[in-house]
């Protein structure tokens, strides 16, 4: 199998409320759409600097994550690579850092950064410890999934709707038996 040239990567901790939006969106996307073999769709959890290894050498990257923005919970924001890189890196102060910006800067420094990067972000209501999305973020999932498909289309990827869609593997939301 050849290396992927494009990736869709969901980022977030499924144990901290709306921070699970990245993993949730990519798993719903994967359940509803098929993509060509050179496109990788993955839930990366909280990779920190390890994100650099996932994105090195890609032509294009679509990330999905919770984003801090002055907007109501559930609001969708889309950022491009330039917007992500224009701010200074942060000092790591939590298990979720270093984050996307720092990994992209690392990839840029190494000369392996994807040419096209889009971040599909959803403003969280709560990232407190606990399983499950808020009602506002859960309501934003279809729009975020559609935005991922749109971003892939913008780089020439044909996504095919699964008929019928399969059940997304949201293992963290299933009751224990």
Short mmCIF file of C-alpha atoms in Angstrom, two decimals:
data_model
loop_
_atom_site.label_atom_id
_atom_site.label_comp_id
_atom_site.label_asym_id
_atom_site.label_seq_id
_atom_site.Cartn_x
_atom_site.Cartn_y
_atom_site.Cartn_z
CA UNK A 1 0.00 0.00 0.00
CA UNK A 2 1.30 3.44 -0.89
CA UNK A 3 1.54 6.30 1.58
CA UNK A 4 -1.48 8.58 1.83
CA UNK A 5 -1.17 11.93 0.07
CA UNK A 6 -4.08 13.50 1.94
CA UNK A 7 -5.31 12.97 5.49
CA UNK A 8 -8.32 13.85 7.59
CA UNK A 9 -7.32 13.76 11.24
CA UNK A 10 -9.60 14.21 14.23
CA UNK A 11 -7.92 15.50 17.35
CA UNK A 12 -9.22 15.53 20.89
CA UNK A 13 -9.69 13.71 24.14
CA UNK A 14 -12.88 11.62 24.23
CA UNK A 15 -12.83 11.79 28.05
CA UNK A 16 -13.18 15.58 28.26
CA UNK A 17 -16.61 16.48 26.94
CA UNK A 18 -16.65 18.57 23.77
CA UNK A 19 -12.93 18.03 23.21
CA UNK A 20 -14.12 14.76 21.65
CA UNK A 21 -15.57 16.64 18.68
CA UNK A 22 -12.56 15.90 16.43
CA UNK A 23 -12.67 12.11 16.93
CA UNK A 24 -16.47 12.20 16.74
CA UNK A 25 -16.57 14.09 13.42
CA UNK A 26 -13.98 11.89 11.67
CA UNK A 27 -15.73 8.70 12.79
CA UNK A 28 -19.11 9.96 11.55
CA UNK A 29 -17.45 11.14 8.30
CA UNK A 30 -15.86 7.72 7.83
CA UNK A 31 -19.23 6.02 8.44
CA UNK A 32 -21.03 8.19 5.88
CA UNK A 33 -18.40 8.54 3.14
CA UNK A 34 -15.85 6.41 1.34
CA UNK A 35 -12.65 8.07 0.15
CA UNK A 36 -9.97 7.00 -2.35
CA UNK A 37 -7.12 4.79 -1.11
CA UNK A 38 -4.65 7.67 -1.04
CA UNK A 39 -6.76 9.51 1.55
CA UNK A 40 -6.35 8.50 5.18
CA UNK A 41 -9.05 9.22 7.77
CA UNK A 42 -7.98 8.81 11.38
CA UNK A 43 -8.80 9.63 14.98
CA UNK A 44 -5.42 10.69 16.39
CA UNK A 45 -6.56 11.39 19.95
CA UNK A 46 -4.21 13.89 21.61
CA UNK A 47 -0.98 13.50 19.63
CA UNK A 48 0.89 16.67 20.64
CA UNK A 49 4.18 16.86 18.71
CA UNK A 50 3.52 13.34 17.40
CA UNK A 51 1.07 15.01 15.01
CA UNK A 52 4.17 16.02 13.02
CA UNK A 53 4.82 12.35 12.18
CA UNK A 54 1.23 11.88 10.99
CA UNK A 55 1.31 14.90 8.65
CA UNK A 56 4.90 14.74 7.34
CA UNK A 57 4.99 14.53 3.57
CA UNK A 58 1.25 14.91 2.96
CA UNK A 59 0.05 17.10 0.11
CA UNK A 60 -3.04 18.24 1.99
CA UNK A 61 -4.40 17.91 5.50
CA UNK A 62 -7.85 18.46 7.01
CA UNK A 63 -7.82 18.60 10.79
CA UNK A 64 -10.90 18.55 12.99
CA UNK A 65 -10.66 19.83 16.55
CA UNK A 66 -12.36 21.86 19.24
CA UNK A 67 -11.31 25.51 18.93
CA UNK A 68 -11.35 28.41 21.35
CA UNK A 69 -13.13 31.33 19.68
CA UNK A 70 -15.40 34.18 20.64
CA UNK A 71 -18.55 32.52 19.36
CA UNK A 72 -21.41 30.47 20.80
CA UNK A 73 -20.81 26.76 21.46
CA UNK A 74 -21.32 24.67 18.36
CA UNK A 75 -20.13 27.41 16.00
CA UNK A 76 -18.05 26.11 13.11
CA UNK A 77 -14.79 27.87 12.20
CA UNK A 78 -12.45 27.01 9.35
CA UNK A 79 -8.82 28.10 9.47
CA UNK A 80 -6.14 27.73 6.83
CA UNK A 81 -2.45 27.05 7.35
CA UNK A 82 -1.42 30.70 7.28
CA UNK A 83 -3.96 31.61 9.96
CA UNK A 84 -2.75 28.74 12.15
CA UNK A 85 0.90 29.67 11.81
CA UNK A 86 0.65 33.45 12.26
CA UNK A 87 0.53 33.26 16.08
CA UNK A 88 3.50 32.49 18.30
CA UNK A 89 3.76 28.98 19.79
CA UNK A 90 2.44 28.41 23.29
CA UNK A 91 4.29 27.16 26.33
CA UNK A 92 2.98 23.65 27.03
CA UNK A 93 0.71 23.95 30.07
CA UNK A 94 -1.66 20.97 29.70
CA UNK A 95 -1.73 17.39 28.42
CA UNK A 96 -3.36 18.74 25.22
CA UNK A 97 -0.28 20.85 24.38
CA UNK A 98 1.79 21.22 22.38
CA UNK A 99 -1.01 21.47 19.90
CA UNK A 100 -1.77 21.81 16.23
CA UNK A 101 0.13 25.06 15.72
CA UNK A 102 3.30 23.73 17.32
CA UNK A 103 3.18 20.50 15.29
CA UNK A 104 2.64 22.48 12.09
CA UNK A 105 5.55 24.78 12.97
CA UNK A 106 7.70 21.72 13.60
CA UNK A 107 6.70 20.26 10.22
CA UNK A 108 7.43 23.61 8.54
CA UNK A 109 10.87 23.73 10.18
CA UNK A 110 11.58 20.18 9.03
CA UNK A 111 10.38 20.98 5.48
CA UNK A 112 7.71 18.25 5.55
CA UNK A 113 4.56 20.32 6.09
CA UNK A 114 1.55 19.73 3.84
CA UNK A 115 1.10 22.49 1.28
CA UNK A 116 -2.61 22.80 2.10
CA UNK A 117 -3.89 22.66 5.67
CA UNK A 118 -7.43 23.31 6.80
CA UNK A 119 -8.66 23.13 10.36
CA UNK A 120 -12.39 22.52 10.77
CA UNK A 121 -13.01 23.72 14.29
CA UNK A 122 -16.05 23.59 16.52
CA UNK A 123 -16.41 25.90 19.53
CA UNK A 124 -16.97 23.77 22.65
CA UNK A 125 -19.45 24.38 25.45
CA UNK A 126 -17.43 22.39 27.99
CA UNK A 127 -14.17 20.47 28.04
CA UNK A 128 -14.58 19.31 31.64
CA UNK A 129 -13.85 15.68 32.45
CA UNK A 130 -16.70 13.49 31.28
CA UNK A 131 -17.93 11.53 28.31
CA UNK A 132 -20.37 12.98 25.82
CA UNK A 133 -20.81 16.06 23.70
CA UNK A 134 -22.94 19.04 24.70
CA UNK A 135 -26.21 19.48 22.81
CA UNK A 136 -24.75 22.47 20.93
CA UNK A 137 -21.67 20.60 19.73
CA UNK A 138 -23.63 17.45 18.92
CA UNK A 139 -25.94 19.57 16.76
CA UNK A 140 -22.87 20.88 14.86
CA UNK A 141 -21.64 17.41 13.85
CA UNK A 142 -23.53 17.21 10.50
CA UNK A 143 -22.23 20.64 9.43
CA UNK A 144 -18.67 19.72 10.47
CA UNK A 145 -18.88 16.42 8.53
CA UNK A 146 -20.17 18.32 5.48
CA UNK A 147 -17.32 20.83 5.83
CA UNK A 148 -14.76 18.00 5.85
CA UNK A 149 -16.28 16.66 2.62
CA UNK A 150 -16.19 20.18 1.15
CA UNK A 151 -12.52 20.66 2.07
CA UNK A 152 -11.63 17.33 0.48
CA UNK A 153 -13.54 18.33 -2.65
CA UNK A 154 -11.56 21.57 -2.78
CA UNK A 155 -8.34 19.55 -3.15
CA UNK A 156 -9.83 17.29 -5.81
CA UNK A 157 -10.86 14.33 -3.67
CA UNK A 158 -14.10 12.64 -4.68
CA UNK A 159 -15.96 11.43 -1.61
CA UNK A 160 -18.64 8.80 -2.14
CA UNK A 161 -21.66 8.64 0.10
CA UNK A 162 -22.18 5.21 1.65
CA UNK A 163 -25.71 3.96 1.00
CA UNK A 164 -26.79 3.05 3.55
CA UNK A 165 -24.30 4.68 5.91
CA UNK A 166 -22.62 2.43 8.46
CA UNK A 167 -22.84 2.98 12.18
CA UNK A 168 -19.95 5.19 13.38
CA UNK A 169 -17.65 3.56 15.92
CA UNK A 170 -18.15 5.92 18.85
CA UNK A 171 -16.87 3.32 21.31
CA UNK A 172 -16.47 5.83 24.13
CA UNK A 173 -20.21 6.61 24.12
CA UNK A 174 -21.35 2.98 24.28
CA UNK A 175 -22.51 1.66 27.65
CA UNK A 176 -20.28 -0.94 29.25
CA UNK A 177 -21.67 -4.45 29.29
#
